[in-house]
Amino acid sequence: MSGEGVSGGWDKQIDVLVIGTGAGGMASAVFAAHRGARVLIVEKSGLYGGTSATSGGGVWIPASDSALAQGQQDTPEEAYTYIKGLTGNMVADARIRAFVETAHVMKREIEAISDLRFTAIPYTDYQAEKPGGKMGYRSHACNTMDARDLSREDFETLRTTHPSAMLFGFIPWTIMESAPMITRGPGWKTTMAKVLWRYYSDIPQRLRSARSRFVVFGSAIAGHLKNALNRDGGELWLNATLVDLVKDASGRVEGAVIRKDGRDIRVHAAKGVILAAGGFERNQAMREEHLPGAESRPEWSAGQENNTGDGIAAGVRAGAATDLMGEAWWAPTLSVPGETRARPLFYERALPGNIMVGQTGERYMNEARSYDIAGRAMIDADRPDRRTIPSWIVLDSRFRRKYPMGPVLPLVPDWLLPKRVRQMYVKAKTIRELAGKMGVDPDRLENTVNRVNRFAVTGVDEDFGRGSAPYDRYYGDQSVQPNPNLAPIDEAPFYALKVYPGDIGTKGGLATDETARVLDTAGQPIPGLYAIGNNAASVMGPSYPGAGSTLAPAMTFGYLAILDCLGDPGAA
């Protein structure tokens, strides 16, 4: 239903139509509305914010005002060198340069027209050892917000933070609070007391709901942007699904058909349509067609359930080319019974006293590397005679007491864990007994553990170099020496949990240029059509430079798309 050649008969007339309410879509709508455009943003589900709202809310912005104000030296050219080195020739130079040269400009404007603020933090790039990499201050944390600053309806329809990004799965914390608590860094007990007091002292809200009014991370980004959209007269429809794009006789995308309240509504967008509806991680057929590996299942993904590739499919029907469809924002994940989304293991693998093994009982990677590298390693290492899908993560009682492993929380005895969490692990008094319950060779698992225990004494992982890279050590326990990422696995009982090669979204999508215009199969822009976020092939190619490499490009190319479609060369 392309609607080609059809004109008139519109049910609604606007300037800019945005499909999807993640950080990129919301920011695009705010940039357009602030410039006086008539804006409609539509959301497939009954909650706005998309996967962005469930995320840690980091944005990766090189050479920002915040970083420079803190005395950190950085330039767009260094960031270009870093991304180019990671992506090779898989991404056009013009797109990389557009991002690194505009991200800090986008930040400056979104802060000028909303209550959103981004502060550079000492969070190391994921491959800081590479040329152009930095030991920190490119990843930015957003300011929190009090839910009372939102209307009641906007709070109730705001998508919440993923349980994996909250203390005990339901208590919000900031990124600077979480790090010392996770790694048992200096002051972690005081920090925990502060976090718990903030939550439980809000007695009026505790009497109403377990949901906190302290809004953090990606949810705070969505909340701040919703307030800005309201102030500038933008409109948001929930439970409104993209049916198809509409093209005129010349081939220009002039609007879309949106299904809302059981009827199809033809929306004319005079200036442009921006596709920002997320990836295809929850679409089994698309995963099987595009993603690598013998197995690839939606339930292994931490992406939210509505990301089924609708925007990508609509773009293809309109004649768009695609790129990077075999890539995703990989992450090892745990599957929790009864939960519809997997729990990504962002940091747990780096903590000392655990290892990941395949179905032979042997290690095959540096477990402390960034989650995208670890997730992809699970796929690349998988062989019929050496399966790594799924793998196992093995830990001992010392780790169990001190650190989290997904929903298996420290300080909480086994018998107090929910039954569904207890179903996730096997437990045994010896490594050999554990191997039997895992279904792996006892001799190989025992040899693997003994070998790692020797590495823990010397501090050198002779097999995979765990603890040798700056990012490895970021989530290490600095009180553990000589290597903060290695500790013996020698205190019974022992535990093992199944780990899957999951993701936090797909990164392949519609081919776009440096202003986010969608390109057709001949490499030419499709007039009136833009794509950002996980609807577009990522500017990061197959790589993941640092925390916030998804949200910052989505917002930046949303900004560039608005400048292009409104013919506005600069900030308002």
XYZ file of C-alpha atoms in Angstrom:
572
model
C 0.000 0.000 0.000
C 2.461 2.640 -1.140
C -0.252 5.094 -2.173
C 1.857 6.162 -5.145
C 0.115 8.682 -7.380
C -2.544 9.412 -4.797
C -3.094 13.028 -3.771
C -5.639 14.701 -1.591
C -8.028 12.864 0.680
C -5.861 13.524 3.731
C -7.334 13.168 7.207
C -4.673 15.300 8.873
C -2.280 17.965 7.585
C 1.047 18.613 9.345
C 4.605 19.613 8.475
C 6.672 16.823 10.037
C 5.601 13.278 10.903
C 7.884 11.275 13.205
C 7.409 7.516 13.581
C 8.670 6.318 16.966
C 9.211 7.917 20.369
C 12.754 6.898 21.296
C 15.354 9.566 22.053
C 15.979 10.263 18.356
C 12.317 10.523 17.426
C 11.421 12.670 20.435
C 14.385 14.989 19.881
C 13.488 15.364 16.192
C 9.938 16.312 17.113
C 11.171 18.843 19.680
C 13.645 20.418 17.239
C 10.883 20.758 14.636
C 8.189 22.025 17.000
C 10.534 24.631 18.467
C 11.066 25.957 14.940
C 7.337 26.466 14.570
C 6.595 23.381 12.498
C 3.354 21.455 12.947
C 4.595 18.160 14.341
C 2.996 14.787 14.996
C 4.945 11.927 16.560
C 3.295 8.507 16.679
C 4.009 5.542 18.962
C 2.994 1.964 18.235
C 2.494 1.029 21.890
C 0.663 2.609 24.791
C 3.921 3.898 26.335
C 6.279 6.493 24.899
C 10.068 6.471 25.081
C 10.893 3.330 23.109
C 13.942 1.255 23.916
C 15.714 4.531 24.738
C 13.537 4.968 27.823
C 14.517 1.533 29.096
C 18.235 2.162 28.576
C 20.987 3.623 30.719
C 20.438 6.911 28.898
C 24.066 7.562 28.025
C 24.966 9.664 25.000
C 28.415 9.479 23.345
C 29.309 13.027 22.325
C 32.907 13.883 21.407
C 34.409 17.258 22.336
C 31.339 18.529 24.187
C 31.175 21.777 26.121
C 30.801 19.720 29.295
C 33.978 17.725 28.672
C 36.001 20.786 27.712
C 34.747 22.662 30.786
C 36.120 19.828 32.905
C 39.543 20.255 31.341
C 39.288 17.235 29.050
C 41.025 17.570 25.711
C 39.125 16.192 22.724
C 38.367 17.150 19.138
C 35.962 15.954 16.449
C 38.995 14.908 14.412
C 40.178 12.551 17.166
C 36.684 11.067 17.355
C 36.682 10.638 13.571
C 40.014 8.798 13.774
C 38.628 6.516 16.468
C 35.363 5.649 14.666
C 37.075 5.328 11.290
C 39.582 2.903 12.765
C 36.766 0.762 14.164
C 34.512 0.849 11.093
C 37.030 0.737 8.246
C 35.270 1.374 4.951
C 31.858 0.132 6.080
C 30.494 3.642 6.733
C 30.781 6.688 4.464
C 33.243 9.298 5.718
C 30.629 12.021 5.243
C 28.296 10.338 7.739
C 31.035 9.856 10.336
C 32.132 13.476 9.992
C 28.544 14.722 10.152
C 28.120 12.947 13.466
C 31.389 13.917 15.177
C 31.123 17.542 14.025
C 27.436 17.983 14.912
C 26.848 15.943 18.079
C 28.122 18.683 20.397
C 26.053 21.259 18.480
C 22.949 19.091 18.911
C 23.670 18.838 22.640
C 23.955 22.598 22.930
C 20.610 23.176 21.222
C 18.597 20.483 22.998
C 19.788 21.940 26.300
C 18.736 25.414 25.151
C 15.174 24.403 24.244
C 14.438 21.783 26.929
C 15.259 21.016 30.550
C 17.494 18.158 29.430
C 21.157 18.404 30.451
C 24.065 16.119 29.574
C 27.217 15.941 31.705
C 30.427 14.279 30.518
C 31.521 11.518 32.891
C 34.761 9.541 33.385
C 33.429 6.459 31.580
C 36.099 5.002 29.331
C 35.574 4.377 25.631
C 35.031 0.692 24.937
C 38.270 0.456 22.953
C 40.150 3.374 24.476
C 43.491 1.797 23.586
C 42.808 2.369 19.866
C 43.953 5.558 18.060
C 41.626 8.420 18.930
C 40.124 6.581 21.901
C 39.681 8.321 25.238
C 39.766 7.174 28.843
C 36.564 9.066 29.540
C 34.380 12.163 29.093
C 32.770 11.275 25.774
C 29.950 9.353 27.411
C 27.452 11.699 29.057
C 24.846 11.129 31.729
C 21.557 13.000 31.601
C 19.991 14.903 34.464
C 17.342 13.111 36.483
C 13.827 14.408 36.960
C 11.044 14.283 39.506
C 7.890 12.678 38.141
C 5.923 15.538 39.670
C 7.398 17.719 36.917
C 5.382 15.653 34.429
C 1.640 15.628 34.049
C 0.032 12.578 35.623
C -0.813 11.192 32.192
C 2.703 11.745 30.868
C 4.197 9.940 33.879
C 1.803 7.009 33.626
C 2.511 6.562 29.896
C 6.300 6.988 30.200
C 8.117 3.702 29.549
C 10.222 2.687 32.546
C 13.872 1.773 32.969
C 14.822 -1.847 32.255
C 15.092 -3.910 35.482
C 18.746 -4.684 34.711
C 19.544 -0.967 35.055
C 17.980 -0.590 38.522
C 19.047 -1.651 42.018
C 17.285 -4.910 42.922
C 15.483 -4.577 39.590
C 13.153 -1.760 40.672
C 14.989 1.034 42.557
C 16.443 3.784 40.313
C 20.017 4.971 40.717
C 22.342 7.179 38.705
C 25.315 5.910 36.735
C 27.738 7.492 39.200
C 25.927 5.798 42.079
C 25.783 2.392 40.430
C 29.496 1.970 39.630
C 30.860 1.949 43.221
C 27.971 -0.221 44.412
C 28.538 -2.788 41.678
C 32.317 -2.959 42.097
C 32.337 -2.469 45.882
C 34.297 0.747 45.411
C 35.039 3.261 48.184
C 31.872 4.578 49.832
C 29.555 1.970 48.323
C 27.708 1.370 51.596
C 26.986 5.068 52.044
C 25.858 5.287 48.447
C 23.519 2.318 48.883
C 22.015 3.895 51.991
C 21.394 7.098 50.052
C 19.720 5.249 47.162
C 17.521 3.197 49.482
C 16.539 6.233 51.563
C 15.591 8.230 48.474
C 13.267 5.431 47.388
C 11.665 4.400 50.659
C 11.360 7.892 52.133
C 8.897 8.852 49.395
C 6.079 7.466 51.537
C 3.128 8.919 49.561
C 4.370 7.213 46.389
C 5.227 3.954 48.212
C 1.623 3.786 49.390
C 0.454 4.082 45.776
C 3.002 2.150 43.756
C 6.391 0.428 43.705
C 7.330 2.724 40.819
C 9.694 5.486 41.853
C 9.098 9.159 41.150
C 12.869 9.562 40.799
C 13.172 9.277 37.014
C 16.604 8.420 35.636
C 18.523 7.383 32.535
C 16.628 7.058 29.255
C 13.288 7.534 30.972
C 14.447 10.958 32.119
C 15.483 11.836 28.555
C 12.005 10.894 27.312
C 10.312 12.786 30.141
C 12.287 15.985 29.596
C 11.641 15.822 25.851
C 7.929 15.215 26.344
C 7.678 18.365 28.469
C 9.518 20.335 25.773
C 7.239 18.921 23.074
C 4.184 19.934 25.081
C 5.491 23.479 25.524
C 6.070 23.946 21.794
C 2.728 22.499 20.726
C 3.860 19.155 19.329
C 1.340 16.316 19.250
C 1.916 12.683 20.268
C -0.359 9.751 19.475
C -0.067 6.517 21.446
C -1.325 3.148 20.156
C -0.808 4.476 16.633
C 0.814 2.070 14.177
C 2.523 2.850 10.882
C 0.659 0.994 8.136
C 2.600 2.347 5.165
C 4.238 5.373 3.636
C 2.463 7.365 0.909
C 4.293 8.666 -2.156
C 3.104 11.164 -4.738
C 3.386 10.768 -8.512
C 6.935 12.152 -8.500
C 8.115 9.574 -5.950
C 8.260 11.947 -3.004
C 7.131 10.568 0.364
C 4.334 12.956 1.276
C 2.849 11.230 4.304
C 1.774 7.951 5.820
C -1.195 5.867 6.803
C -1.450 5.487 10.577
C -3.783 2.993 12.220
C -5.311 4.407 15.405
C -8.468 3.429 17.300
C -9.273 0.798 14.704
C -9.218 3.101 11.685
C -6.637 4.089 9.092
C -5.775 7.792 9.163
C -4.028 9.409 6.201
C -1.515 11.941 7.512
C 0.025 14.438 5.100
C 3.507 15.644 6.088
C 4.376 18.670 3.972
C 8.048 18.817 4.977
C 8.992 15.218 5.635
C 8.559 11.881 7.379
C 11.195 10.711 9.861
C 11.377 6.985 10.567
C 12.616 6.436 14.135
C 10.761 3.258 15.049
C 13.616 1.054 16.278
C 15.148 -2.107 14.923
C 13.900 -5.603 14.107
C 15.221 -7.507 17.122
C 11.792 -8.833 18.072
C 10.983 -10.153 14.595
C 11.903 -13.835 14.328
C 11.645 -13.985 10.538
C 13.914 -10.954 10.048
C 16.418 -12.294 12.572
C 16.580 -15.608 10.730
C 16.995 -13.831 7.401
C 19.658 -11.351 8.407
C 21.504 -12.042 11.673
C 24.472 -14.427 11.890
C 24.708 -17.641 13.872
C 22.910 -20.945 13.906
C 20.334 -19.588 16.335
C 18.911 -16.113 16.823
C 15.839 -15.654 18.969
C 13.809 -12.554 19.923
C 13.521 -13.665 23.550
C 17.299 -13.348 23.896
C 17.026 -9.631 23.136
C 16.734 -6.863 25.702
C 15.048 -4.673 23.093
C 11.446 -3.839 23.846
C 8.756 -6.050 22.371
C 7.435 -3.616 19.742
C 10.669 -3.435 17.761
C 9.605 -5.658 14.869
C 11.141 -3.748 11.973
C 7.985 -1.964 10.815
C 9.778 1.219 9.805
C 12.510 -0.655 7.947
C 9.936 -2.723 6.040
C 7.952 0.413 5.124
C 11.113 2.073 3.864
C 11.995 -0.937 1.724
C 8.495 -0.919 0.210
C 9.095 2.740 -0.655
C 12.234 1.762 -2.582
C 14.921 2.192 0.096
C 18.205 0.337 0.194
C 19.416 -1.313 3.397
C 22.836 -1.790 4.963
C 24.490 -3.595 7.898
C 21.490 -5.907 8.297
C 23.708 -8.612 9.775
C 24.780 -6.412 12.681
C 23.310 -5.760 16.115
C 24.203 -4.052 19.361
C 25.252 -7.422 20.780
C 25.228 -8.353 24.454
C 25.340 -11.624 26.393
C 21.977 -11.989 28.101
C 20.177 -14.022 30.724
C 16.610 -15.198 30.254
C 14.452 -14.706 33.338
C 11.340 -16.932 33.493
C 8.198 -14.828 33.177
C 9.955 -11.766 31.742
C 9.380 -10.786 28.110
C 12.805 -9.198 27.687
C 16.213 -10.656 28.433
C 18.588 -9.190 31.008
C 21.850 -8.011 29.402
C 25.099 -8.674 31.263
C 26.688 -5.267 30.767
C 29.207 -5.304 33.602
C 28.850 -8.508 35.643
C 31.249 -10.496 33.439
C 34.115 -8.112 34.301
C 33.818 -8.642 38.044
C 36.435 -10.972 39.561
C 35.469 -14.554 40.376
C 33.466 -15.679 37.324
C 34.173 -17.132 33.899
C 32.171 -17.955 30.776
C 32.517 -21.369 29.189
C 31.013 -23.054 26.167
C 29.402 -26.478 26.154
C 32.801 -28.155 26.239
C 33.477 -26.550 29.619
C 36.255 -24.353 28.205
C 36.670 -20.585 27.948
C 36.747 -18.951 24.531
C 36.917 -15.180 25.184
C 37.979 -12.374 27.467
C 34.797 -12.111 29.520
C 35.512 -8.524 30.621
C 35.451 -6.969 27.163
C 32.591 -4.666 26.200
C 29.245 -6.378 25.831
C 29.086 -5.967 22.047
C 32.409 -7.779 21.609
C 31.424 -10.482 24.099
C 28.010 -11.035 22.525
C 29.440 -11.317 19.022
C 32.188 -13.648 20.284
C 29.512 -16.091 21.437
C 28.212 -16.267 17.858
C 31.586 -16.363 16.112
C 32.928 -19.145 18.365
C 29.906 -21.413 17.924
C 30.686 -24.673 16.069
C 28.747 -27.958 15.773
C 31.450 -29.727 17.800
C 32.122 -26.784 20.139
C 28.831 -25.102 20.868
C 28.837 -21.723 22.596
C 25.112 -21.024 22.106
C 24.123 -21.092 24.863
C 27.155 -20.728 27.114
C 27.456 -20.894 30.887
C 28.721 -18.325 33.352
C 30.348 -19.987 36.369
C 30.940 -18.351 39.749
C 31.640 -19.293 43.340
C 30.143 -18.325 46.681
C 32.551 -15.447 47.207
C 31.298 -13.832 44.008
C 27.717 -14.714 44.935
C 27.997 -12.814 48.241
C 29.746 -9.742 46.850
C 28.457 -9.032 43.343
C 25.305 -9.214 41.221
C 24.797 -11.609 38.335
C 21.704 -10.312 36.598
C 18.769 -10.858 38.964
C 20.862 -13.085 41.254
C 21.540 -10.410 43.833
C 24.316 -10.248 46.436
C 23.445 -9.941 50.126
C 20.293 -11.968 49.440
C 20.471 -15.676 50.427
C 19.388 -18.226 47.867
C 16.205 -19.096 49.703
C 15.059 -15.467 49.611
C 15.473 -15.121 45.856
C 12.235 -15.383 43.838
C 11.500 -18.892 42.580
C 11.835 -17.789 38.956
C 15.370 -16.548 39.698
C 16.320 -19.754 41.515
C 15.221 -21.637 38.391
C 17.923 -19.847 36.394
C 20.970 -21.476 37.957
C 22.389 -24.844 38.895
C 24.351 -25.194 42.118
C 26.790 -27.778 43.426
C 29.360 -28.435 46.163
C 32.190 -29.166 43.720
C 33.155 -28.053 40.230
C 32.874 -31.641 38.990
C 29.359 -31.964 40.374
C 28.483 -28.603 38.828
C 29.781 -29.819 35.460
C 27.412 -32.779 35.644
C 24.449 -30.495 36.220
C 25.571 -28.244 33.375
C 26.047 -31.182 31.014
C 29.705 -30.408 30.290
C 32.860 -32.517 30.590
C 33.928 -32.497 34.294
C 37.642 -32.831 33.498
C 37.621 -29.915 31.071
C 35.643 -27.625 33.372
C 37.841 -28.499 36.332
C 40.991 -27.864 34.276
C 39.552 -24.549 33.059
C 38.765 -23.365 36.591
C 42.155 -24.475 37.933
C 43.917 -22.623 35.115
C 41.999 -19.386 35.784
C 42.728 -19.739 39.490
C 46.444 -19.734 38.666
C 45.969 -16.631 36.524
C 44.252 -14.929 39.459
C 47.390 -15.412 41.549
C 49.754 -13.995 38.922
C 47.299 -11.372 37.673
C 47.904 -12.337 34.036
C 45.256 -14.078 31.917
C 47.599 -15.964 29.606
C 44.763 -17.156 27.374
C 42.601 -14.095 26.639
C 44.168 -11.100 28.412
C 41.298 -10.388 30.787
C 42.035 -7.191 32.661
C 44.561 -5.892 30.132
C 42.334 -3.233 28.490
C 41.142 0.016 30.110
C 37.478 -0.888 29.656
C 38.027 -4.285 31.315
C 39.262 -2.559 34.445
C 36.454 0.022 34.572
C 34.123 -2.576 36.091
C 36.807 -4.463 37.966
C 36.999 -4.494 41.753
C 40.049 -2.361 42.518
C 40.429 -3.975 45.932
C 41.253 -7.255 44.210
C 44.933 -7.476 43.303
C 47.018 -7.959 41.225
C 44.208 -7.977 38.614
C 40.852 -6.354 39.478
C 39.097 -8.586 36.932
C 40.452 -11.934 38.189
C 39.824 -13.797 41.431
C 39.965 -17.516 42.215
C 36.807 -19.576 41.767
C 37.424 -21.824 44.733
C 34.786 -21.286 47.430
C 31.882 -23.759 47.474
C 29.071 -23.950 46.639
C 29.462 -23.137 42.963
C 26.866 -21.713 40.574
C 26.301 -21.711 36.817
C 23.769 -19.796 34.697
C 22.965 -20.145 30.988
C 23.971 -17.179 28.852
C 22.643 -16.357 25.374
C 24.018 -14.244 22.499
C 21.463 -11.469 22.798
C 21.388 -7.789 21.960
C 19.963 -4.440 22.990
C 18.740 -3.786 19.452
C 19.678 -4.335 15.823
C 21.864 -1.808 14.025
C 21.162 -2.646 10.387
C 18.511 -0.622 8.627
C 17.778 1.814 5.847
C 20.719 3.336 4.008
C 21.004 7.082 4.685
C 23.285 9.992 3.869
C 24.920 12.598 6.102
C 21.627 14.471 6.616
C 19.664 11.265 7.406
C 17.937 11.227 4.015
C 16.947 7.693 3.044
C 18.709 6.412 -0.067
C 17.155 4.232 -2.740
C 18.798 1.196 -4.312
C 20.564 3.471 -6.815
C 22.078 5.507 -3.973
C 19.837 8.536 -4.526
C 17.807 10.263 -1.765
C 14.094 9.455 -1.604
C 12.543 12.932 -1.328
C 10.664 13.583 1.904
C 11.949 10.481 3.753
C 14.462 10.346 6.609
C 15.583 7.577 8.958
C 17.437 7.717 12.274
C 18.256 5.509 15.241
C 17.950 1.777 14.673
C 15.708 2.379 11.643
C 18.877 3.480 9.852
C 22.113 1.585 9.286
C 24.361 2.696 12.143
C 27.029 5.334 11.640
C 29.108 3.162 13.985
C 29.144 0.295 11.471
C 29.823 -3.035 13.172
C 31.529 -1.331 16.133
C 30.468 0.086 19.507
C 32.822 2.966 20.402
C 31.454 3.738 23.865
C 28.452 4.058 26.149
C 25.805 6.108 24.368
C 26.743 5.141 20.805
C 23.095 4.458 20.002
C 21.275 7.463 21.466
C 23.711 10.233 20.497
C 23.695 9.428 16.748
C 19.901 9.030 16.821
C 19.487 12.495 18.320
C 22.209 14.048 16.159
C 20.859 12.734 12.860
C 17.369 13.675 14.025
C 18.684 17.224 14.385
C 20.284 17.109 10.931
C 17.095 15.686 9.419
C 15.053 18.573 10.801
C 17.547 21.158 9.527
C 17.320 19.563 6.093
C 13.581 19.078 5.816
C 12.762 22.530 7.204
C 15.528 24.185 5.199
C 17.012 25.597 8.395
C 20.818 25.896 8.330
C 21.297 26.472 12.051
C 19.961 26.398 15.580
C 16.869 28.273 16.649
